Short mmCIF file of C-alpha atoms (C1' of nucleotides) in Angstrom, two decimals:
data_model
loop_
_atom_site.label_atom_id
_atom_site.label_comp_id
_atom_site.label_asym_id
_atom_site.label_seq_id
_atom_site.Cartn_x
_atom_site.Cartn_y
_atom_site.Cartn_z
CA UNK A 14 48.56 -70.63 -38.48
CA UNK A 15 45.17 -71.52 -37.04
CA UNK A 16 42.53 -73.46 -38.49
CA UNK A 17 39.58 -72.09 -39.06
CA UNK A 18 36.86 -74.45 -38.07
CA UNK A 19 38.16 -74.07 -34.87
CA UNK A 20 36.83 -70.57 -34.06
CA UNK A 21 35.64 -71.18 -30.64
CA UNK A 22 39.05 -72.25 -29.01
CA UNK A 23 40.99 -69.91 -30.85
CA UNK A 24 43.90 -67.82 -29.51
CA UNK A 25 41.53 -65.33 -30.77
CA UNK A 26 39.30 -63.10 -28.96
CA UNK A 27 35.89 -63.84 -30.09
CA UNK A 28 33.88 -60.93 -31.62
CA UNK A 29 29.95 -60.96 -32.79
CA UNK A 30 29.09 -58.42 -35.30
CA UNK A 31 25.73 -57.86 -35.62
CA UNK A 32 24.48 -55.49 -38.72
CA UNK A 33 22.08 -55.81 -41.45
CA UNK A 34 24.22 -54.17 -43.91
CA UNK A 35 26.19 -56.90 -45.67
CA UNK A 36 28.80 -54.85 -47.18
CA UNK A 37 29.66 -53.28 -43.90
CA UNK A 38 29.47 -56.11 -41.89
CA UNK A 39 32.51 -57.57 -44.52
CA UNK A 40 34.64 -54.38 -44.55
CA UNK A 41 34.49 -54.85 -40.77
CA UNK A 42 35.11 -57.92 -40.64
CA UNK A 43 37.97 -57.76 -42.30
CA UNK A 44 39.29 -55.08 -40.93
CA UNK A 45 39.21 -56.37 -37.66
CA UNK A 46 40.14 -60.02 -38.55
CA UNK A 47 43.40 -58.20 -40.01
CA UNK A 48 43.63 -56.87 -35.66
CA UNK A 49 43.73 -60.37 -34.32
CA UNK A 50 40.22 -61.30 -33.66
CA UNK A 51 37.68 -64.33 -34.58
CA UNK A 52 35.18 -62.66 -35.83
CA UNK A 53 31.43 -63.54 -37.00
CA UNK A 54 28.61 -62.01 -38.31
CA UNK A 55 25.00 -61.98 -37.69
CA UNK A 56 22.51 -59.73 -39.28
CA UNK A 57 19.15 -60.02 -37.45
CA UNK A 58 18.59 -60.29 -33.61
CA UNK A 59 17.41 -64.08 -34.08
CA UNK A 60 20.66 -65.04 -35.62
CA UNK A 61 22.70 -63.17 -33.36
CA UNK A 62 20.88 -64.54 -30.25
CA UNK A 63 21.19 -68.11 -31.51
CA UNK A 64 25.14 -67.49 -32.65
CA UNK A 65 25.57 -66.30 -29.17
CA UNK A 66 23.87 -69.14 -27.38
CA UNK A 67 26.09 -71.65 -29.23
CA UNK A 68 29.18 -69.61 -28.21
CA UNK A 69 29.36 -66.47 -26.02
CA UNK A 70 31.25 -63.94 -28.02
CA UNK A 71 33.88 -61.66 -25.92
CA UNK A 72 33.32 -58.82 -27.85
CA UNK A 73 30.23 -58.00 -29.75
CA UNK A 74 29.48 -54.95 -32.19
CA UNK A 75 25.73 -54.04 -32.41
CA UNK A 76 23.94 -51.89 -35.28
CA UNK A 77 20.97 -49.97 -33.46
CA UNK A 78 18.49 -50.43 -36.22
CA UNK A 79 18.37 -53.97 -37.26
CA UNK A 80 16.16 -53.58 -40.26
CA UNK A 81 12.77 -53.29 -38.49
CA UNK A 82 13.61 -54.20 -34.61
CA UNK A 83 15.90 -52.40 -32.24
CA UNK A 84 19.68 -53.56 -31.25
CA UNK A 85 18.61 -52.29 -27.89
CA UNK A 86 16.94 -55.70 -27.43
CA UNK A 87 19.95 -57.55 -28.58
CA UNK A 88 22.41 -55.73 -25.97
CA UNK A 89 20.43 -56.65 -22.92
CA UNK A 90 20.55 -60.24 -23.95
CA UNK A 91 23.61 -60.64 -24.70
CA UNK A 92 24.55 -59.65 -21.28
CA UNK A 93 22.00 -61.47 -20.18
CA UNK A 94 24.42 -64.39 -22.07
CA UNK A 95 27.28 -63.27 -20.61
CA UNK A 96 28.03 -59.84 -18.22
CA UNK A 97 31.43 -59.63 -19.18
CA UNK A 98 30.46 -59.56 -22.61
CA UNK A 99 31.94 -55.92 -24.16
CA UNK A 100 29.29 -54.36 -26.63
CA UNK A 101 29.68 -51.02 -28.60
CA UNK A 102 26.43 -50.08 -29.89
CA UNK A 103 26.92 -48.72 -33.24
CA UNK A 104 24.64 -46.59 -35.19
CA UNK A 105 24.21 -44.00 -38.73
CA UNK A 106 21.29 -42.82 -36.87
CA UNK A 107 22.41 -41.67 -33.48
CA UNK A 108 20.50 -39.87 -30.96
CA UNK A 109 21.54 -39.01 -27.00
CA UNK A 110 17.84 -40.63 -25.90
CA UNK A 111 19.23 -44.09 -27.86
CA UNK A 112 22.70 -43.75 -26.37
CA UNK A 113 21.51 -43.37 -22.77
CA UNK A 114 19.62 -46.38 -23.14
CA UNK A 115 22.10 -48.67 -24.59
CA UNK A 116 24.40 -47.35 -22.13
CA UNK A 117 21.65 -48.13 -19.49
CA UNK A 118 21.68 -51.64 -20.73
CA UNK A 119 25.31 -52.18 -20.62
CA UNK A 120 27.15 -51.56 -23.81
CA UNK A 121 30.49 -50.63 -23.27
CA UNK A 122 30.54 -47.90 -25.78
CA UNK A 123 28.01 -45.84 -28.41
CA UNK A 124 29.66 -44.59 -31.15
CA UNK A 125 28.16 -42.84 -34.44
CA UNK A 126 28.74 -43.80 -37.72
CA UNK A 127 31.37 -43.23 -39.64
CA UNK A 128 34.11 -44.57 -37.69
CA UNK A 129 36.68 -46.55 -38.53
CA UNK A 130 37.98 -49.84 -36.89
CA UNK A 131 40.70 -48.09 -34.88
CA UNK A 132 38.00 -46.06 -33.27
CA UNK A 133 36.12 -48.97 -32.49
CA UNK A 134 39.12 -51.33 -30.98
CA UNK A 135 39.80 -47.94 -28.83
CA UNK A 136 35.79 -48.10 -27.17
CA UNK A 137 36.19 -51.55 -26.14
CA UNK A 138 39.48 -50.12 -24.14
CA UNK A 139 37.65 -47.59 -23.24
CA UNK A 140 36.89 -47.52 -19.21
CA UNK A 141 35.31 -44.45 -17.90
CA UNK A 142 37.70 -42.58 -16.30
CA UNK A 143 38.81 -40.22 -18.79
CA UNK A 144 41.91 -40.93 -21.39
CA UNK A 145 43.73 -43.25 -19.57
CA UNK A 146 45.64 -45.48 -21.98
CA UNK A 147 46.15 -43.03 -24.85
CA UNK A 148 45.06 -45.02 -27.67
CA UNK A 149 46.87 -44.49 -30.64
CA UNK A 150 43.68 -44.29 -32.90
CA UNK A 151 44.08 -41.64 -35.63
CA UNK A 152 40.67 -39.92 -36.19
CA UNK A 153 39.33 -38.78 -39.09
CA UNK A 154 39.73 -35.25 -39.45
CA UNK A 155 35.96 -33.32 -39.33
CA UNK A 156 36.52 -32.68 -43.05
CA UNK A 157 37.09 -36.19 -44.22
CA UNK A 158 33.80 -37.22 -41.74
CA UNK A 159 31.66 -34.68 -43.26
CA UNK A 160 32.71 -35.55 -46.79
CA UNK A 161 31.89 -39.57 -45.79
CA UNK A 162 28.70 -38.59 -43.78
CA UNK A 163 27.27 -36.34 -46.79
CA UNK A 164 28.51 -39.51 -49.30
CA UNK A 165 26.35 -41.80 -47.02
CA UNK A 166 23.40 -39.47 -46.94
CA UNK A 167 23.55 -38.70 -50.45
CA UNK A 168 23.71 -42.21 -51.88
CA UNK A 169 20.82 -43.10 -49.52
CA UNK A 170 18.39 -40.43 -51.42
CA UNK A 171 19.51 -41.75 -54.75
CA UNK A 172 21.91 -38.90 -55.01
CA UNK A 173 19.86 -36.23 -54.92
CA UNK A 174 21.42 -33.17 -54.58
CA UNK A 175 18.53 -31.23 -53.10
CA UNK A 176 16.68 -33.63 -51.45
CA UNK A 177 20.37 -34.33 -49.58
CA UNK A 178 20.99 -30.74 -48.50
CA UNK A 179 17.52 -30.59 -46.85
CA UNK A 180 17.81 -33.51 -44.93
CA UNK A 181 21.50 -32.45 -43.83
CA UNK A 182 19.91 -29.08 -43.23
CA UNK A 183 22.75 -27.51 -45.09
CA UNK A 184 21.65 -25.09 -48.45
CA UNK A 185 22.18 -26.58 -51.91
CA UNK A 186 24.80 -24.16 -53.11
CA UNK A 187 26.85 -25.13 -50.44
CA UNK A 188 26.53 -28.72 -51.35
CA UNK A 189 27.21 -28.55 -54.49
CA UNK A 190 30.62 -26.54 -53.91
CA UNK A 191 31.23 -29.05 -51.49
CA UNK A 192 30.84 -32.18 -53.57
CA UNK A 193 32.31 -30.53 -56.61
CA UNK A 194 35.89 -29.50 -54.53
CA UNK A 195 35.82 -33.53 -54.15
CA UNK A 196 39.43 -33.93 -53.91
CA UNK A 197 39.53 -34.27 -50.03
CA UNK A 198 42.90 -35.76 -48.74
CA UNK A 199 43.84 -35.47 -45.33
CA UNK B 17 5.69 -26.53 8.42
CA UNK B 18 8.52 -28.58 8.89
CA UNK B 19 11.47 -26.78 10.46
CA UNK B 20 14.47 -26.52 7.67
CA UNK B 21 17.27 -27.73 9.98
CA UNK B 22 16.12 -31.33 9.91
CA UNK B 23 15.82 -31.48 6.12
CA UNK B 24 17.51 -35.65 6.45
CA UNK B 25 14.55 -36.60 8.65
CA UNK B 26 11.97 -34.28 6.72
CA UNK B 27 8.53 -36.28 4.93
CA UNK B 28 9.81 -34.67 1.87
CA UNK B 29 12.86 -36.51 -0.21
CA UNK B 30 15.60 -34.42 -0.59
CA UNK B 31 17.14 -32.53 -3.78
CA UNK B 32 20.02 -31.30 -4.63
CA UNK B 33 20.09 -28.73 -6.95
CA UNK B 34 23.79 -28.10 -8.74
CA UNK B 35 23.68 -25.28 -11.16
CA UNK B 36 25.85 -21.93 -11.82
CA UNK B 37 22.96 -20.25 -13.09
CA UNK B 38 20.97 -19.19 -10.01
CA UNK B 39 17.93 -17.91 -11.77
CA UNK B 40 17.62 -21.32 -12.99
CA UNK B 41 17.93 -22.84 -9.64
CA UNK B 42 15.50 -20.04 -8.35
CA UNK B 43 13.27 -21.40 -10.90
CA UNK B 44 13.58 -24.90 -10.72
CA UNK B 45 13.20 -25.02 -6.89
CA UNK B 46 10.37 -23.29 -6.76
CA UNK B 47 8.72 -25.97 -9.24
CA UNK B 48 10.01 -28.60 -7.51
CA UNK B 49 9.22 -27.65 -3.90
CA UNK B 50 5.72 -27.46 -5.61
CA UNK B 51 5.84 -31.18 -6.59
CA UNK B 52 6.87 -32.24 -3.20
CA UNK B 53 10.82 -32.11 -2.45
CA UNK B 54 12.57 -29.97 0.11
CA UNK B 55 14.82 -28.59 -2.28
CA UNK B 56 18.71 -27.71 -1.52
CA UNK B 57 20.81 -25.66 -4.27
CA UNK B 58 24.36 -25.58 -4.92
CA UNK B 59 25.95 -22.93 -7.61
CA UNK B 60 29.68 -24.98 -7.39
CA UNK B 61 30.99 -28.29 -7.10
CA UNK B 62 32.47 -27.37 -3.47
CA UNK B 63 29.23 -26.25 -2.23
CA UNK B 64 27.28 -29.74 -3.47
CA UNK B 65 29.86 -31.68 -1.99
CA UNK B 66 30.05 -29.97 1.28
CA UNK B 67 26.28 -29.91 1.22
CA UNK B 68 25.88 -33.20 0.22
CA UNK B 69 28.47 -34.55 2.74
CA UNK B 70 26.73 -33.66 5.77
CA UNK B 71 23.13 -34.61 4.60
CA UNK B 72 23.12 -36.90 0.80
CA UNK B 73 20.02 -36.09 -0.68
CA UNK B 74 18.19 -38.68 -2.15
CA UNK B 75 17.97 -37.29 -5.78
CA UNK B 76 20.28 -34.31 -7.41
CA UNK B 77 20.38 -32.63 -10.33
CA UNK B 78 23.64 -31.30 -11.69
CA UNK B 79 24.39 -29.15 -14.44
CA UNK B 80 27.20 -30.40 -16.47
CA UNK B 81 29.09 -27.04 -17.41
CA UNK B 82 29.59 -25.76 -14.47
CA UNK B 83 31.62 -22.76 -14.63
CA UNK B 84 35.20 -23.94 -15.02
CA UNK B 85 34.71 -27.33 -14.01
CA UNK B 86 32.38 -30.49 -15.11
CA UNK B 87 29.57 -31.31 -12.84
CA UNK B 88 30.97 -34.76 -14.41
CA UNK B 89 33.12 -35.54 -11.41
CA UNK B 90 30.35 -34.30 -9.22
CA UNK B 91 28.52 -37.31 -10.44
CA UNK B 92 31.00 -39.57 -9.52
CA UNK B 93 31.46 -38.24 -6.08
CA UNK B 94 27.60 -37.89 -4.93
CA UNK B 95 27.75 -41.48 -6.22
CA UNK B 96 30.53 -42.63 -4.06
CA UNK B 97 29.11 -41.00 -0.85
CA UNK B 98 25.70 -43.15 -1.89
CA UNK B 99 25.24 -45.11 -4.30
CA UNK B 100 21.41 -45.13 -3.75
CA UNK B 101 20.93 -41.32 -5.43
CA UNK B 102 19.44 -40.51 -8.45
CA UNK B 103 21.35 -38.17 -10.37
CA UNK B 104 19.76 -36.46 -13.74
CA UNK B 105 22.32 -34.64 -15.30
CA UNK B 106 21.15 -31.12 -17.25
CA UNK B 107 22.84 -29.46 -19.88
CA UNK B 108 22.74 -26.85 -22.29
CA UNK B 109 25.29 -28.11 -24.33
CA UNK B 110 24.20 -31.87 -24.72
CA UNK B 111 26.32 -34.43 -26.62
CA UNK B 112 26.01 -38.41 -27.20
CA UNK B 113 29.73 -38.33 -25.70
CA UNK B 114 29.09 -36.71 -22.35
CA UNK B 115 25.84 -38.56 -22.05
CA UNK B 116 27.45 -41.72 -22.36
CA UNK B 117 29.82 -40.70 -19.72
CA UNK B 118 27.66 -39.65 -17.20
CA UNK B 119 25.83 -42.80 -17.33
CA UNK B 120 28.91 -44.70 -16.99
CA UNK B 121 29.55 -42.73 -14.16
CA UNK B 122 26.26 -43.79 -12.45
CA UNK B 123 23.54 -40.99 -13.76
CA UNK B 124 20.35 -41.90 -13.69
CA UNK B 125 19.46 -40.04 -16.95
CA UNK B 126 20.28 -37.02 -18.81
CA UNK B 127 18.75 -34.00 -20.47
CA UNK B 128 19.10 -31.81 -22.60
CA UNK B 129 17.70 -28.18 -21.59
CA UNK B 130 15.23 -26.24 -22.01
CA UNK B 131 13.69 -28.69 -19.83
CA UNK B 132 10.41 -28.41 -17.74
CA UNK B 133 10.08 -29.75 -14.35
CA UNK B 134 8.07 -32.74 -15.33
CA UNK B 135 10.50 -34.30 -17.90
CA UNK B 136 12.99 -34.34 -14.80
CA UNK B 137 9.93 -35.97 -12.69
CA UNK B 138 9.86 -38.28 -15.38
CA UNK B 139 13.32 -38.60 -15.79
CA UNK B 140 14.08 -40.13 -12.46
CA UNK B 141 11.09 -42.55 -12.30
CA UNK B 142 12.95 -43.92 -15.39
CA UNK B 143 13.93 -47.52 -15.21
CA UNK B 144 15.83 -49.11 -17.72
CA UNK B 145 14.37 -51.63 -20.54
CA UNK B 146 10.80 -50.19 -20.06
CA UNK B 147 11.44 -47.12 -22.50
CA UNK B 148 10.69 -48.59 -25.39
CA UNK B 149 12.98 -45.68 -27.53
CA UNK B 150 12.00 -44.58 -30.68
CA UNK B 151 14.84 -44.48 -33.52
CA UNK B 152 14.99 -41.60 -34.66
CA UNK B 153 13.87 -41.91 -38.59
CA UNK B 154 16.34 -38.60 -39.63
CA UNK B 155 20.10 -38.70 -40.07
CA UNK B 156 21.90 -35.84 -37.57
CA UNK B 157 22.20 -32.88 -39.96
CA UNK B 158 26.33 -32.23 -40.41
CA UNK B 159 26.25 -29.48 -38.09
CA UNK B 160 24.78 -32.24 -36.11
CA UNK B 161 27.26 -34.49 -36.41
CA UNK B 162 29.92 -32.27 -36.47
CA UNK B 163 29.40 -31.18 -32.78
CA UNK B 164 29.11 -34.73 -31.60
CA UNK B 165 32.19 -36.18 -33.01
CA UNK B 166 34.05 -32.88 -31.70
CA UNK B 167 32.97 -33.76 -28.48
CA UNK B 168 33.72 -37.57 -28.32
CA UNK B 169 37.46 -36.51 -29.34
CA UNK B 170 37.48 -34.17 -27.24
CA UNK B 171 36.01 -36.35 -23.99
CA UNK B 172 39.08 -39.39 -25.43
CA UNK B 173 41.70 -36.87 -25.41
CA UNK B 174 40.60 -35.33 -21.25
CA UNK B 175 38.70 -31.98 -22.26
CA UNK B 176 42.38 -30.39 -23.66
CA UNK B 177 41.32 -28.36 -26.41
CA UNK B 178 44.66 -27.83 -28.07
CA UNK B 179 45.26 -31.49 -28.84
CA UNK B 180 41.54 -31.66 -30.18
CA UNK B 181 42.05 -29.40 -32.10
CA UNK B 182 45.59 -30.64 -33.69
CA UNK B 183 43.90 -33.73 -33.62
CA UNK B 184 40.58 -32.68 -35.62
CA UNK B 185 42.85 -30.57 -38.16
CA UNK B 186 41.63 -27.38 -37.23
CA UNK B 187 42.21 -24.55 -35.55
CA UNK B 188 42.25 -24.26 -32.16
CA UNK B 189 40.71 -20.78 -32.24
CA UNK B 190 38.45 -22.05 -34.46
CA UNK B 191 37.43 -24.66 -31.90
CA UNK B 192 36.82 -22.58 -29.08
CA UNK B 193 34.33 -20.31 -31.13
CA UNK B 194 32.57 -23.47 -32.21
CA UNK B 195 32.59 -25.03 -28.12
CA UNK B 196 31.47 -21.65 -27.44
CA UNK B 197 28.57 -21.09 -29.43
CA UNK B 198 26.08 -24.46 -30.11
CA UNK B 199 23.25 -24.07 -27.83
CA UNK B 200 22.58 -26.17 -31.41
CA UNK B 201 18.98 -27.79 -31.74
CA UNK B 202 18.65 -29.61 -34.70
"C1'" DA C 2 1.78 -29.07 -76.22
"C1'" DT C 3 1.61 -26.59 -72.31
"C1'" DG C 4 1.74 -25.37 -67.58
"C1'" DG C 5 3.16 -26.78 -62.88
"C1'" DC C 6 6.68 -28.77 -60.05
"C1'" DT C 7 11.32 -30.06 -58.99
"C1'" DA C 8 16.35 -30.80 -59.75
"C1'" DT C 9 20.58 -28.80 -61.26
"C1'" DG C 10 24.51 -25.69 -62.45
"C1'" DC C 11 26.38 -21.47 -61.87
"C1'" DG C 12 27.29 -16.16 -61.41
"C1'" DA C 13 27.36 -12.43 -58.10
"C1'" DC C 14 27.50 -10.11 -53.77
"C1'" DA C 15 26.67 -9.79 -48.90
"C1'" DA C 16 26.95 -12.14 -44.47
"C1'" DA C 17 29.16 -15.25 -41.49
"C1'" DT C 18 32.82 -18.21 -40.30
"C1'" DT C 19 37.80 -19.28 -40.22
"C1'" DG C 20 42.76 -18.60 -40.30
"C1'" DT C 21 46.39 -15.96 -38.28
"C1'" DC C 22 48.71 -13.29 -35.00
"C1'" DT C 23 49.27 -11.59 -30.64
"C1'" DC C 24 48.85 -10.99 -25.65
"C1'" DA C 25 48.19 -12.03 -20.91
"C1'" DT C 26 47.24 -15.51 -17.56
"C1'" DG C 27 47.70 -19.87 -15.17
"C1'" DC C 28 49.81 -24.35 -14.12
"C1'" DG C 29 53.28 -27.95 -13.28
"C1'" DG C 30 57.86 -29.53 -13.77
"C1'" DA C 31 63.13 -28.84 -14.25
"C1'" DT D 10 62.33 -18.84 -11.42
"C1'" DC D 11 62.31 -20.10 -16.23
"C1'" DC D 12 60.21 -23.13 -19.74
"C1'" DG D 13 56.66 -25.41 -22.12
"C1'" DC D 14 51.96 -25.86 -22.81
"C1'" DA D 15 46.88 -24.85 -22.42
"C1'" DT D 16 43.51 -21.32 -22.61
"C1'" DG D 17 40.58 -17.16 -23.50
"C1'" DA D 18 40.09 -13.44 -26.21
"C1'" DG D 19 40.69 -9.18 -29.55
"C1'" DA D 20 41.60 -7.76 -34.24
"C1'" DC D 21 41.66 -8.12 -39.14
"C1'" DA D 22 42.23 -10.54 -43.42
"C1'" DA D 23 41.01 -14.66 -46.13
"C1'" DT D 24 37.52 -18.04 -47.18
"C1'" DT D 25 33.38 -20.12 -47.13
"C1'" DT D 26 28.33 -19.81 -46.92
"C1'" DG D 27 23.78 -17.88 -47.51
"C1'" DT D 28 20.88 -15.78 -50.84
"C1'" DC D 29 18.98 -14.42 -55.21
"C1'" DG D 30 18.40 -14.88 -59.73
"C1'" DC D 31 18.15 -17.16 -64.04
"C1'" DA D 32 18.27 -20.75 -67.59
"C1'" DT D 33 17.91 -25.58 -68.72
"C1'" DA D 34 15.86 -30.08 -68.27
"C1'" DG D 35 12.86 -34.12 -66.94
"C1'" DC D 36 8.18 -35.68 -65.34
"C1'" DC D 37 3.52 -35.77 -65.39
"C1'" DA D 38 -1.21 -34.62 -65.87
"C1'" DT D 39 -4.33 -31.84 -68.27
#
DNA sequence: ATGGCTATGCGACAAATTGTCTCATGCGGA
DNA sequence: TCCGCATGAGACAATTTGTCGCATAGCCAT
């Protein structure tokens, strides 16, 4: 076993997560703590920034909107920090325009939310010439990540129904059957 | 007049048009040779490198679906021959996945058509940090999302449809009708 | 309280999308 | 050359969606 306090000379890669959402910077964390790496958690630009300074993360995990101000920002300093510093740009509010630019600015990897921790270890492997290393990530099927997406959206807009299907540009009666077939395995 | 063999040495900065769809190129050249460029058009990869091997233009555009194969590679390779080009990539069938690619791969930016001439203009005067990219305020609508995680498996697992598909839980039929169709705005 | 506005649940039927099957073609390895 | 696998595409049935309609219910301002 390791000690704790001593995070920065761990056997551990070091990883930054940077997100405003509490809860999800927690399930992360664990999740990924659980995959062998030293993880901490920031959830504005300042704190990130001064996290980093102290220690230059390996790995680093960046929301794209960081309540008010853009992770954008945050990317190009952190390589600023540290070049060889591997950053996947993460975001529930994805757009090409956003992902060009973060590539631009040297993330390693822009993935929309939902994804799951697998699917995140497999974009910091990821290099650009095509499937290489076949990671072994299992995907969610495109039933389970419209069921998630549509929970997201729908809890977001105090689950309402029609408000909901507008914004997912989907009609009402098709939510509804959706939501009430709930039982979604797979 | 400037005589067309000596297009390297001509006042005008050459482009390279790549595109299967020659009324587009017709169209697009004609624009462009209006903004200045001595234009140069390609309908296949062979033909843009072949072209571009005996004089490398100075800017291209490629099309990314280009018949059979991905004007993808064709990035790579006008890069190799110089890595001082500016390459917009163009597509009809835009995804965050194959954007992020073709940045990695050394684009300078990428579109999404219907495009005008001026957004390309615009497009390759880009520099990086100055864009200042608005987040977009609305969540991808789940057809939305549906096409972009498609194509991120399907850019992890090399383009091969059949796994995709296995992988994604679906059919495969059913996956070629939807790779087929989404010319999707949204 | 009454009318205007919106959300919701649900039946019914047409329209569109998928699931299945089947073929023919093309490619690379045994 | 045969085998396995990927792909594109036609055909037809099985499901899922898009649309309408209608009734109920909560909010709110007149």
């Amino acid at each position: 076993m390791i000690e704790p306090a001593l995070t920065d000379s761990s056997e551990y890669p070091s990883l930054l997560i940077v997100d405003d959402d509490e809860v999800f910077c927690g399930v992360l964390s664990k999740a990924l703590t659980k995959r062998g790496f030293s993880i901490t958690c920031a959830h504005t630009i300042e704190e990130a920034l001064s996290l980093a300074e102290t220690a230059t993360p390996e790995y680093a995990i960046v929301d794209l909107k960081l309540s008010s101000e853009s992770g954008l920002v945050l990317v190009e300093k952190l390589r600023n920090l540290d070049p060889g510093t591997r950053i996947v740009m993460l975001t529930g509010y994805a757009s090409i325009a956003t992902a060009v630019e973060a590539i631009k600015l040297g993330a390693t990897h822009y993935l929309a939310k939902p994804v799951d921790a697998d699917e995140i270890m497999a974009a910091f492997e990821r290099t650009v010439g095509e499937a290489n290393i076949p990671i072994s990530a299992h995907p969610l099927s495109v039933g389970r990540l419209e069921w998630e997406y549509i929970q997201r959206i729908l809890t977001e807009n105090d689950n309402n129904i029609s408000v909901t299907a507008r914004i997912l540009n989907m009609h009402r009666r098709t939510l509804q059957r959706k939501l009430a077939k709930r039982p979604l395995r797979e």
